[in-house]
PDB file of C-alpha atoms in Angstrom:
ATOM      1  CA  MET A1027      10.786  -4.410   5.275  1.00 51.00           C
ATOM      2  CA  THR A1028       7.265  -4.138   6.663  1.00 55.00           C
ATOM      3  CA  ALA A1029       4.460  -1.629   6.525  1.00 56.00           C
ATOM      4  CA  SER A1030       5.363  -0.501  10.031  1.00 52.00           C
ATOM      5  CA  ARG A1031       8.656   0.787   8.607  1.00 65.00           C
ATOM      6  CA  VAL A1032       6.721   3.036   6.247  1.00 82.00           C
ATOM      7  CA  ALA A1033       5.124   5.431   8.718  1.00 90.00           C
ATOM      8  CA  ASP A1034       2.905   7.212   6.217  1.00 92.00           C
ATOM      9  CA  LEU A1035       1.491   3.889   5.017  1.00 93.00           C
ATOM     10  CA  ALA A1036       0.759   2.841   8.592  1.00 91.00           C
ATOM     11  CA  GLU A1037      -1.089   6.134   9.062  1.00 93.00           C
ATOM     12  CA  ALA A1038      -3.067   5.581   5.849  1.00 94.00           C
ATOM     13  CA  PHE A1039      -4.099   2.143   7.102  1.00 93.00           C
ATOM     14  CA  ILE A1040      -5.656   3.821  10.157  1.00 93.00           C
ATOM     15  CA  ASN A1041      -7.831   5.925   7.843  1.00 92.00           C
ATOM     16  CA  HIS A1042      -8.917   2.887   5.791  1.00 92.00           C
ATOM     17  CA  PRO A1043     -10.446   0.237   8.086  1.00 92.00           C
ATOM     18  CA  GLY A1044      -9.497  -3.306   7.168  1.00 92.00           C
ATOM     19  CA  SER A1045      -6.734  -2.289   4.787  1.00 92.00           C
ATOM     20  CA  GLU A1046      -3.846  -3.261   7.066  1.00 92.00           C
ATOM     21  CA  ALA A1047      -5.210  -6.752   7.704  1.00 92.00           C
ATOM     22  CA  ASN A1048      -5.780  -7.266   3.978  1.00 92.00           C
ATOM     23  CA  PHE A1049      -2.306  -5.940   3.173  1.00 93.00           C
ATOM     24  CA  GLU A1050      -0.719  -8.332   5.656  1.00 92.00           C
ATOM     25  CA  ASN A1051      -2.487 -11.234   3.887  1.00 92.00           C
ATOM     26  CA  PHE A1052      -0.901 -10.383   0.528  1.00 91.00           C
ATOM     27  CA  PRO A1053       1.958 -12.680  -0.510  1.00 92.00           C
ATOM     28  CA  HIS A1054       5.385 -11.546   0.686  1.00 93.00           C
ATOM     29  CA  SER A1055       6.529 -10.782  -2.860  1.00 92.00           C
ATOM     30  CA  VAL A1056       3.528  -8.526  -3.478  1.00 91.00           C
ATOM     31  CA  LYS A1057       4.021  -6.621  -0.220  1.00 92.00           C
ATOM     32  CA  ARG A1058       7.707  -6.168  -0.975  1.00 93.00           C
ATOM     33  CA  GLY A1059       6.966  -4.824  -4.452  1.00 93.00           C
ATOM     34  CA  ILE A1060       4.401  -2.374  -3.125  1.00 93.00           C
ATOM     35  CA  LEU A1061       6.706  -1.129  -0.366  1.00 94.00           C
ATOM     36  CA  GLU A1062       9.654  -0.762  -2.746  1.00 94.00           C
ATOM     37  CA  ARG A1063       7.480   1.229  -5.129  1.00 94.00           C
ATOM     38  CA  ILE A1064       6.472   3.575  -2.303  1.00 94.00           C
ATOM     39  CA  ILE A1065      10.008   3.983  -0.987  1.00 93.00           C
ATOM     40  CA  GLN A1066      11.478   4.617  -4.447  1.00 93.00           C
ATOM     41  CA  ALA A1067       9.141   7.524  -5.196  1.00 93.00           C
ATOM     42  CA  LYS A1068      11.248  10.589  -5.915  1.00 95.00           C
ATOM     43  CA  ARG A1069       8.692  13.289  -5.202  1.00 95.00           C
ATOM     44  CA  PRO A1070       6.673  13.595  -1.992  1.00 93.00           C
ATOM     45  CA  GLU A1071       3.498  13.962  -4.065  1.00 96.00           C
ATOM     46  CA  THR A1072       4.186  10.679  -5.835  1.00 95.00           C
ATOM     47  CA  ARG A1073       4.880   8.897  -2.567  1.00 94.00           C
ATOM     48  CA  ALA A1074       1.682  10.268  -1.009  1.00 95.00           C
ATOM     49  CA  LYS A1075      -0.333   9.150  -4.042  1.00 95.00           C
ATOM     50  CA  ARG A1076       1.130   5.637  -3.915  1.00 95.00           C
ATOM     51  CA  VAL A1077       0.491   5.378  -0.172  1.00 95.00           C
ATOM     52  CA  ARG A1078      -3.114   6.525  -0.604  1.00 94.00           C
ATOM     53  CA  GLU A1079      -3.721   4.146  -3.514  1.00 94.00           C
ATOM     54  CA  THR A1080      -2.205   1.225  -1.618  1.00 93.00           C
ATOM     55  CA  ALA A1081      -4.425   1.790   1.416  1.00 93.00           C
ATOM     56  CA  GLU A1082      -7.540   2.261  -0.722  1.00 92.00           C
ATOM     57  CA  LEU A1083      -6.893  -0.854  -2.807  1.00 91.00           C
ATOM     58  CA  ALA A1084      -5.994  -2.943   0.240  1.00 92.00           C
ATOM     59  CA  THR A1085      -9.350  -1.999   1.759  1.00 90.00           C
ATOM     60  CA  HIS A1086     -10.941  -3.904  -1.124  1.00 85.00           C
ATOM     61  CA  LYS A1087      -8.324  -6.713  -1.065  1.00 80.00           C
ATOM     62  CA  TYR A1088      -6.684  -5.595  -4.314  1.00 76.00           C
ATOM     63  CA  SER A1089      -2.910  -5.434  -4.506  1.00 61.00           C
ATOM     64  CA  ARG A1090      -3.102  -3.317  -7.666  1.00 63.00           C
ATOM     65  CA  GLU A1091      -5.706  -1.699  -9.889  1.00 56.00           C
ATOM     66  CA  PRO A1092      -7.938  -4.344 -11.471  1.00 52.00           C
ATOM     67  CA  VAL A1093      -7.561  -4.580 -15.234  1.00 46.00           C
ATOM     68  CA  ASP A1094     -10.749  -4.374 -17.268  1.00 50.00           C
ATOM     69  CA  PRO A1095     -11.091  -7.145 -19.873  1.00 49.00           C
TER      70      PRO A1095
END
């Protein structure tokens, strides 16, 4: 399963320069977890939010929200 199989994520990468390249550099297990989380969303709004968050975080090379100490 790759980002190209998730069309809305591929579109979000276009709107966030550098995010696709950063996403592709994540470890396989991280990418798989992110994609499964997107695909398993039950509501379209939830899926859209997860896609948007993934693209935004990947732009900054984060695979998830940073945790404040």
